[in-house]
CSV table of C-alpha atoms and ligand atoms in Angstrom, one decimal:
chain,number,residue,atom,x,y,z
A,1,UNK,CA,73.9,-53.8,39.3
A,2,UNK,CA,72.9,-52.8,42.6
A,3,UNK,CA,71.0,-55.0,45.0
A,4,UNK,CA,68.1,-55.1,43.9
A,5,UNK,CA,69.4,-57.1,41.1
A,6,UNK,CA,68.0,-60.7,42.4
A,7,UNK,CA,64.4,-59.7,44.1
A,8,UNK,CA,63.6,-62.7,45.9
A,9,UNK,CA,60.9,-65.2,44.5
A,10,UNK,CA,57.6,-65.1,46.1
A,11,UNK,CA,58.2,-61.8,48.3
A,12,UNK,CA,55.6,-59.6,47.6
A,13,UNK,CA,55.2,-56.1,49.4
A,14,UNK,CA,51.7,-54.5,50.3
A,15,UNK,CA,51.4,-51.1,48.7
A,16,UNK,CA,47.8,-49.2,49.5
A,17,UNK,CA,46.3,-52.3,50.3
A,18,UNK,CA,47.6,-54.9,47.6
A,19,UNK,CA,50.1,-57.3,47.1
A,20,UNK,CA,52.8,-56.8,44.4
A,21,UNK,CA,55.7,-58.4,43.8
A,22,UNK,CA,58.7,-57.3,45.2
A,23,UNK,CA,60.5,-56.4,42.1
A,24,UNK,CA,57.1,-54.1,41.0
A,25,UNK,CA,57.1,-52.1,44.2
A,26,UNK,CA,59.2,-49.3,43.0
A,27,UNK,CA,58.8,-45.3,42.9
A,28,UNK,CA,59.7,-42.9,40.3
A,29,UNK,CA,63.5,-41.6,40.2
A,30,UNK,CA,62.0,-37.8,40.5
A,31,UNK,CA,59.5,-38.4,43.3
A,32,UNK,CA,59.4,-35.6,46.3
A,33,UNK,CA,60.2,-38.8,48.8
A,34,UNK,CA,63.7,-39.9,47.0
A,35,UNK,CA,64.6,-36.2,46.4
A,36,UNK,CA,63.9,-35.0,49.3
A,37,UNK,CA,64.4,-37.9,51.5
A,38,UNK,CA,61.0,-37.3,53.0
A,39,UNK,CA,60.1,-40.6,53.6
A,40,UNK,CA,59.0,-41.8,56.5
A,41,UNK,CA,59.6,-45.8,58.1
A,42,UNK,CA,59.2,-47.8,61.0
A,43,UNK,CA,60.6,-51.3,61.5
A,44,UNK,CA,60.3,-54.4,63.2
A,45,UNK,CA,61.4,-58.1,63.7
A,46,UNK,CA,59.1,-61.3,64.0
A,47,UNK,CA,60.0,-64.4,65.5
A,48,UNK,CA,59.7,-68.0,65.0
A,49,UNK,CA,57.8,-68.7,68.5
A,50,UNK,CA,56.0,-71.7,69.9
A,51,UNK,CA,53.1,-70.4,68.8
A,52,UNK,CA,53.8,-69.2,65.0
A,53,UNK,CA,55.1,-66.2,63.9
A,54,UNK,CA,54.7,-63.0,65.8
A,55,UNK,CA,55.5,-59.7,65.3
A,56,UNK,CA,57.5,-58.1,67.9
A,57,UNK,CA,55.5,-55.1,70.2
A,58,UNK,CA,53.6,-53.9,66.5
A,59,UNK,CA,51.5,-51.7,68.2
A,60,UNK,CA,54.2,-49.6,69.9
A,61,UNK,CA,56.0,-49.8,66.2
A,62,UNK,CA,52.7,-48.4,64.5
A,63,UNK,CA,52.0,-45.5,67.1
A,64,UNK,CA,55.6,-44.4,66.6
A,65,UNK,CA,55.2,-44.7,62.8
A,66,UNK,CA,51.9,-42.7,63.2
A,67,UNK,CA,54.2,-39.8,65.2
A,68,UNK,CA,56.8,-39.5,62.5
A,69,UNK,CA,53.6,-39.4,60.1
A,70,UNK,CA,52.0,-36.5,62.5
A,71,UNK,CA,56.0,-34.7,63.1
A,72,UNK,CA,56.6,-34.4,59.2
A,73,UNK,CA,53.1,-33.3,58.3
A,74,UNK,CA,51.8,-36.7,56.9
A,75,UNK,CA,48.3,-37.4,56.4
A,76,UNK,CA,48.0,-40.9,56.8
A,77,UNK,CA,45.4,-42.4,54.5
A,78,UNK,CA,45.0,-45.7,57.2
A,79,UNK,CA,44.2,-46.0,61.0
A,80,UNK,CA,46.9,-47.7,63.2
A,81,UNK,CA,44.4,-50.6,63.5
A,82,UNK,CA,43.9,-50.8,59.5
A,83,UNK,CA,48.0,-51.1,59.5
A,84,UNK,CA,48.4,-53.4,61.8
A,85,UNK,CA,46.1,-55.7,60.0
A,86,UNK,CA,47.8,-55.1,57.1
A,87,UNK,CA,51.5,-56.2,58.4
A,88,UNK,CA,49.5,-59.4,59.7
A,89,UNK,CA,48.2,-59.9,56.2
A,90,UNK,CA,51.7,-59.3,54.9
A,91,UNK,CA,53.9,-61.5,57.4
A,92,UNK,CA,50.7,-63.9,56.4
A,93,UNK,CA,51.4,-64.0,53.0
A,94,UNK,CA,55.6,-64.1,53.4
A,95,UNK,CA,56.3,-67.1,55.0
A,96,UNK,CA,59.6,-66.7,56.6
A,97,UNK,CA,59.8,-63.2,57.1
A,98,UNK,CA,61.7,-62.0,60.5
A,99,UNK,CA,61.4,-57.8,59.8
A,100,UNK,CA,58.6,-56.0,58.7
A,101,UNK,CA,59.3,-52.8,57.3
A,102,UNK,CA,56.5,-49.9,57.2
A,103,UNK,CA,56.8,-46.6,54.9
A,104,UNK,CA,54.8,-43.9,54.0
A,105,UNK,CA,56.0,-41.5,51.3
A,106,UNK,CA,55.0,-39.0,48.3
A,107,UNK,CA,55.3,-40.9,45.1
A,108,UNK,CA,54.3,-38.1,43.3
A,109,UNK,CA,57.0,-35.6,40.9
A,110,UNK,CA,56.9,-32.7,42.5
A,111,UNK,CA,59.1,-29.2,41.8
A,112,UNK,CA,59.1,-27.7,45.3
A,113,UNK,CA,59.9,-28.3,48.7
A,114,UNK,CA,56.0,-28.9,49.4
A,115,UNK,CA,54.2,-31.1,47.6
A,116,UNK,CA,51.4,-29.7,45.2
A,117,UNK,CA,50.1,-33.6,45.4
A,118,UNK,CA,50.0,-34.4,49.3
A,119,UNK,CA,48.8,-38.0,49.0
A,120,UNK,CA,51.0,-40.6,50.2
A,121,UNK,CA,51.9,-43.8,49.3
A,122,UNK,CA,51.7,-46.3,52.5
A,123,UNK,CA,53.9,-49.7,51.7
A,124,UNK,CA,55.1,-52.7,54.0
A,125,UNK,CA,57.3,-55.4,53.1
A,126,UNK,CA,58.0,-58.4,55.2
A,127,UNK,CA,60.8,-60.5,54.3
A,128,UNK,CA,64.1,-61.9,55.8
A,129,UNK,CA,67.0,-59.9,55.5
A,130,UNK,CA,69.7,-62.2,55.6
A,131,UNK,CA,67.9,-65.0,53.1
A,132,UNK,CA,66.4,-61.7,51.0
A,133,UNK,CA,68.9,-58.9,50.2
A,134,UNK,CA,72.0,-60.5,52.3
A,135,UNK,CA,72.8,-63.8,50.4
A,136,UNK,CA,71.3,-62.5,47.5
A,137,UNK,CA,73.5,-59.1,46.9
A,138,UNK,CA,77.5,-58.9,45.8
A,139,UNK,CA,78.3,-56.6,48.5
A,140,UNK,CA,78.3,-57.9,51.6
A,141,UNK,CA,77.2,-56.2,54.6
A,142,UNK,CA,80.1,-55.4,57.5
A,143,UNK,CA,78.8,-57.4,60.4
A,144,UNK,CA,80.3,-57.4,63.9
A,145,UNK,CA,79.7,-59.6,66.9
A,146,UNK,CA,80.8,-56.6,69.3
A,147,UNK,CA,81.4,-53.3,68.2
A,148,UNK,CA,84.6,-51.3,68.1
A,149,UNK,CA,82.7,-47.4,68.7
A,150,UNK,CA,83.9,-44.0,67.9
A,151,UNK,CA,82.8,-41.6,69.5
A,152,UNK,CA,81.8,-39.0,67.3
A,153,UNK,CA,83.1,-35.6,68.2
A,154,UNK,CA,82.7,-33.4,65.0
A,155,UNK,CA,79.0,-34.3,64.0
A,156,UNK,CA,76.6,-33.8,66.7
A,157,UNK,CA,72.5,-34.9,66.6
A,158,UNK,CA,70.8,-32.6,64.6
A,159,UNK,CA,68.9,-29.8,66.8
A,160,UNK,CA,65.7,-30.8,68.1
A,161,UNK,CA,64.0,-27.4,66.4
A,162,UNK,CA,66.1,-29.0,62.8
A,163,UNK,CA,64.3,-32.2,62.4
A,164,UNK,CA,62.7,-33.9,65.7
A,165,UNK,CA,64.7,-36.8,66.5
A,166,UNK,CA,61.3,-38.6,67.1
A,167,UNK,CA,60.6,-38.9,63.4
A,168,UNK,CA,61.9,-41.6,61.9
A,169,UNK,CA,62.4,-39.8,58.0
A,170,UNK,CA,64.8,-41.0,55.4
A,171,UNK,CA,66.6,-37.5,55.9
A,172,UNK,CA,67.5,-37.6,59.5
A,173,UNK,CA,69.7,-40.0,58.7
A,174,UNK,CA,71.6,-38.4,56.7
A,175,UNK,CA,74.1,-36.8,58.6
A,176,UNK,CA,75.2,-40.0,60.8
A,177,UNK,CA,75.5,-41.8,57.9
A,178,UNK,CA,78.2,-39.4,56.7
A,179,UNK,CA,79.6,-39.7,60.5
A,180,UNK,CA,79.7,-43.5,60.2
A,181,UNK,CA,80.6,-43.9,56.5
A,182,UNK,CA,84.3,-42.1,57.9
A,183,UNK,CA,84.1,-44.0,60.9
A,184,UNK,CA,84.0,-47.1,58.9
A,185,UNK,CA,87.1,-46.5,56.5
A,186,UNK,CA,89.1,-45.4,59.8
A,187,UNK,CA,88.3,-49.0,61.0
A,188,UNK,CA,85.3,-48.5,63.5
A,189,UNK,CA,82.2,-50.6,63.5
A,190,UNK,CA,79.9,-48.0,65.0
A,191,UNK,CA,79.6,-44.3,66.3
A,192,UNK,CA,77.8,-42.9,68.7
A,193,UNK,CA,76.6,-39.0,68.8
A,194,UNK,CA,76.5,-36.5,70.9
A,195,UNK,CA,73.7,-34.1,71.3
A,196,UNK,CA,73.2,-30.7,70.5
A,197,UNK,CA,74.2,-29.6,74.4
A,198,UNK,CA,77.1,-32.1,74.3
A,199,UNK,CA,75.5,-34.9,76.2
A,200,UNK,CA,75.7,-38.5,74.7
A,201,UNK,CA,73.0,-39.6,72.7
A,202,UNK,CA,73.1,-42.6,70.4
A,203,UNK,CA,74.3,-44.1,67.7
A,204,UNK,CA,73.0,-43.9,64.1
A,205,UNK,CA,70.1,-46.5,64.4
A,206,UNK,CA,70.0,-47.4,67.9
A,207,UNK,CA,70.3,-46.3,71.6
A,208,UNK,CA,72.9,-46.6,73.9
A,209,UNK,CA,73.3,-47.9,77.6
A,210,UNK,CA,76.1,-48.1,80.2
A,211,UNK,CA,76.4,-50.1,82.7
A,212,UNK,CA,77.8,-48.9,86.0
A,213,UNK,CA,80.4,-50.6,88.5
A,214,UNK,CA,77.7,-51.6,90.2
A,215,UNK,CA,75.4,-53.1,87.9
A,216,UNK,CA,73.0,-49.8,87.5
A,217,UNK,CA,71.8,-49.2,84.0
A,218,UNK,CA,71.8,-45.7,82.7
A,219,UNK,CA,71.1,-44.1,79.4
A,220,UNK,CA,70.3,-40.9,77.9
A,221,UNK,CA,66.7,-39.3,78.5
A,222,UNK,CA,64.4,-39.2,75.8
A,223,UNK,CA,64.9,-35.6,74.6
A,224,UNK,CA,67.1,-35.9,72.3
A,225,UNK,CA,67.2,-39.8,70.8
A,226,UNK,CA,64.7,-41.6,68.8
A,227,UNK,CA,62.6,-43.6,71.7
A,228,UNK,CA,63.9,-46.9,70.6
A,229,UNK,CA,61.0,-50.0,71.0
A,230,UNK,CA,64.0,-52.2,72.3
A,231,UNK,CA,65.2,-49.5,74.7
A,232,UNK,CA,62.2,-49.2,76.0
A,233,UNK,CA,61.9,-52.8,76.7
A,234,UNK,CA,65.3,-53.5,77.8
A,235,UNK,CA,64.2,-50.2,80.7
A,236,UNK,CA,60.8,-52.4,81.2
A,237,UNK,CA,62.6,-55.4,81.7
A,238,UNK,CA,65.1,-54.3,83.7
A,239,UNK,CA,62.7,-52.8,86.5
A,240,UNK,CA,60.7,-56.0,86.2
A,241,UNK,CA,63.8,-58.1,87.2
A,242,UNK,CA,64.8,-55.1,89.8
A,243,UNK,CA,67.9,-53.9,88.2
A,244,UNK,CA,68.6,-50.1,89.1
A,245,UNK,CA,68.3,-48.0,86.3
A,246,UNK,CA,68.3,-44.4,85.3
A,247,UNK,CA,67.4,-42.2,82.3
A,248,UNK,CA,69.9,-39.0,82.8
A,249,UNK,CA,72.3,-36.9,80.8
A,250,UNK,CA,75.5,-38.5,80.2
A,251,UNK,CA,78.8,-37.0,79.8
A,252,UNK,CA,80.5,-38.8,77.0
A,253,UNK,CA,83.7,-39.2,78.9
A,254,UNK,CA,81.7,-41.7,81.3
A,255,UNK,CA,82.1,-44.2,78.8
A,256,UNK,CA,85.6,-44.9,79.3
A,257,UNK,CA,84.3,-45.3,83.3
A,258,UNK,CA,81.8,-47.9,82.3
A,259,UNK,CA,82.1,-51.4,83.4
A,260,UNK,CA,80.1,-52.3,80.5
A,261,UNK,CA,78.3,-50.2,77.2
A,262,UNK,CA,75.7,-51.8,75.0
A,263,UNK,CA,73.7,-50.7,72.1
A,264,UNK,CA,70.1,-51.9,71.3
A,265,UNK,CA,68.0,-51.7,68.1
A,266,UNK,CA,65.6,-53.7,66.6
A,267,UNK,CA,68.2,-55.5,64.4
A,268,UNK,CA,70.2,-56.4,67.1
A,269,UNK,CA,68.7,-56.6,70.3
A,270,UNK,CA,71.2,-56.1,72.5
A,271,UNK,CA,75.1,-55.3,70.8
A,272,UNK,CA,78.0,-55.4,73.1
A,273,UNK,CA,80.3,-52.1,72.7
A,274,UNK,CA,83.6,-53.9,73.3
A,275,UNK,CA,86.4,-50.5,72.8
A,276,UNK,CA,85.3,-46.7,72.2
A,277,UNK,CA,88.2,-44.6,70.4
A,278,UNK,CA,90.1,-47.6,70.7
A,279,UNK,CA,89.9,-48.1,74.4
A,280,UNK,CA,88.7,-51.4,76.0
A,281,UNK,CA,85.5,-50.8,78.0
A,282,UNK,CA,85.4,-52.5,81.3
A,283,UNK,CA,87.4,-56.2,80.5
A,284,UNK,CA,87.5,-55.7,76.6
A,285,UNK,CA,85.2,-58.5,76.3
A,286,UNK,CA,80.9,-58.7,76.4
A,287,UNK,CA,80.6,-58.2,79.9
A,288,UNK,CA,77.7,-60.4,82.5
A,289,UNK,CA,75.5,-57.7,82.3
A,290,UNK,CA,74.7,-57.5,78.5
A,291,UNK,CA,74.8,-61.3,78.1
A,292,UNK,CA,72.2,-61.7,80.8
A,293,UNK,CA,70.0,-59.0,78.6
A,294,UNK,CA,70.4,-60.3,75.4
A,295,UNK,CA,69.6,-63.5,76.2
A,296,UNK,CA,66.4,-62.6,78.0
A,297,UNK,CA,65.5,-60.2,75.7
A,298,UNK,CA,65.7,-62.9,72.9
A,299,UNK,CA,63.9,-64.9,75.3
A,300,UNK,CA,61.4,-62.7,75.0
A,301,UNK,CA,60.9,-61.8,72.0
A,302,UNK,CA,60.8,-65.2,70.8
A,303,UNK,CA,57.4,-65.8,73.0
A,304,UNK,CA,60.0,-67.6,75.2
A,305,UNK,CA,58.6,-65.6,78.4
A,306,UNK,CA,55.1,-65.5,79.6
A,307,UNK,CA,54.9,-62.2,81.8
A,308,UNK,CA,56.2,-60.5,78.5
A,309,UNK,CA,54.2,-62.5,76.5
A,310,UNK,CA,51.2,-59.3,76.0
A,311,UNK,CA,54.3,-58.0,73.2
A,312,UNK,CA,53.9,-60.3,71.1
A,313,UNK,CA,51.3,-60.0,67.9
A,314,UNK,CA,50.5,-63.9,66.4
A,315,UNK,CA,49.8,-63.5,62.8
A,316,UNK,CA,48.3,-67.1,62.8
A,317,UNK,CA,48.5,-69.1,59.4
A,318,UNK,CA,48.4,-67.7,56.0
B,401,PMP,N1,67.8,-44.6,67.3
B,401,PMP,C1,67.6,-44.4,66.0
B,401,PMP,C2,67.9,-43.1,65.4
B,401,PMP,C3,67.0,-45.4,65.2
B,401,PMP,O1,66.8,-45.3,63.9
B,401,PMP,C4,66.7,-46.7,65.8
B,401,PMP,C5,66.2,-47.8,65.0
B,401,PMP,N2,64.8,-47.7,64.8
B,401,PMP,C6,66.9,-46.8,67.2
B,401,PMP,C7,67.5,-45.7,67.9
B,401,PMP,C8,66.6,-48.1,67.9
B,401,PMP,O2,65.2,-48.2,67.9
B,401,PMP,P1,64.4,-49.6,68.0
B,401,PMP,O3,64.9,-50.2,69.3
B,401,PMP,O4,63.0,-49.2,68.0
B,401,PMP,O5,64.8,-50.4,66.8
């Protein structure tokens, strides 16, 4: 059986405004979002802070989840505001829950490309994915501390005019997982992609920084990467703390000059890129600079921080 074979007791997912459980929130085999891979997602942590749980910079997650909805041609049958209160009222009612995931799809069995029957499904579960789907699944998720990357040569981001890179929808995600899937079985933890004009980009769910000789930051501009929430803060807490840093086109070859490359993604912060084809970056190890941002990113985003503190959304009790 696949994963799903052990839904976790007590989850339930909000779909259109009710609770059901977990095992019941399921979409026909036929529907135009699995065949077409047209569904749309956002996602995002919470955190056990001093204060309860909190969702991690929501309202950033829910305008980006309402661009994908605008980039794809979505018509969205809730306001951001009416979302948001619906992933309080779902981390509420999920006790435990550290990720919050939002779609928007169309459950309906359609025979063409465009859908006769445009209305679309809006669902958010909030659960824990190690507790959840990790312990509870056969197949084991590979996990790495630091990440051995390839970089990916033959498979370049799609075109900006293909699919904007902006929307997060089930099929731009396609082609990197193919990437990474042959990545994986040649031994790799992670890729990273280059762009359609042969700059770096970023890997296949999160964004990529170097760190120069000299302690400067620089990653790619936002043209042609998804505008990652965690990129975004790690750039916003970076100028706060008055590190240099830069948003340019990067050759890829500058990341064998690095003295340090990290990746970060809601998942996993801030991720140490420790070789790339095989070749140690900087000293092979995680270097000063990404230790110091990981830890004061999870700092932050635990509610650990008070000047960041306007990031965080407290669901209160259930
Ligand atoms: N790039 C892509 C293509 C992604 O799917 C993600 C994950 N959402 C990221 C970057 C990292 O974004 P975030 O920091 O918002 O998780």
């Amino acid at each position: 059986m696949p994963n799903e074979s052990a839904p976790p007791p007590g989850r339930t997912i909000w779909i259109n405004g009710e609770l059901v459980p977990w095992a019941s929130a399921t979409v026909h085999v036929l529907s135009h979002s699995h065949q077409r891979g047209s569904l749309i997602f956002d996602y995002m942590s919470v955190h056990e802070t001093p204060r309860g749980p909190a969702v991690f910079r929501m309202v950033d997650h829910v305008q980006r989840f309402l661009r994908s909805a605008e980039l794809i041609g979505f018509e969205l049958p809730r306001t951001a505001d009416a979302i948001g209160a619906a992933i309080v009222e779902t981390v509420r009612a999920n006790p435990g829950a550290s990720a919050v995931k939002v779609s928007a799809y169309l459950p309906s069995i359609e025979i063409d490309v465009v859908p006769a029957d445009e209305r679309v499904t809006i669902a958010i579960a909030a659960y824990d994915p190690l507790a959840d789907i990790i312990a509870k699944s056969a197949a084991k998720p590979h996990f790495a501390r630091v990440l051995r990357v390839r970089l990916e040569r033959d498979t370049r981001k799609m075109r900006r005019d293909i699919i904007p890179p902006q929307a997060k929808v089930a099929a731009n995600y396609t082609s990197p997982m193919i990437a990474k899937w042959k990545a994986r079985r040649a031994g790799y933890d992670e890729i990273l992609l280059i762009d359609a004009d042969g700059h770096l980009a970023e890997g296949p769910t999160t964004n990529v920084f170097l760190v120069g000789k000299d302690g400067r930051l620089c990653t790619p501009p936002t043209g042609s990467i998804l505008e990652g929430i965690t990129r975004a803060s790690i750039l916003a807490i970076a100028k706060h703390d008055g590190r240099a840093v830069s948003e340019a086109p990067i050759a890829p070859e500058a990341l064998f000059e690095a003295a340090e490359v990290f990746l970060t993604g809601t998942t996993a912060g801030v991720w140490p890129v420790t070789s790339v084809d095989g070749r140690p970056v900087g000293s092979g190890d995680i270097g000063p600079v990404s230790q110091a941002l990981r830890e004061r990113f999870e700092a932050i985003s635990s509610g650990r921080d008070a000047d960041f503190d306007h990031w965080l959304t407290y669901v209160g009790a259930a």
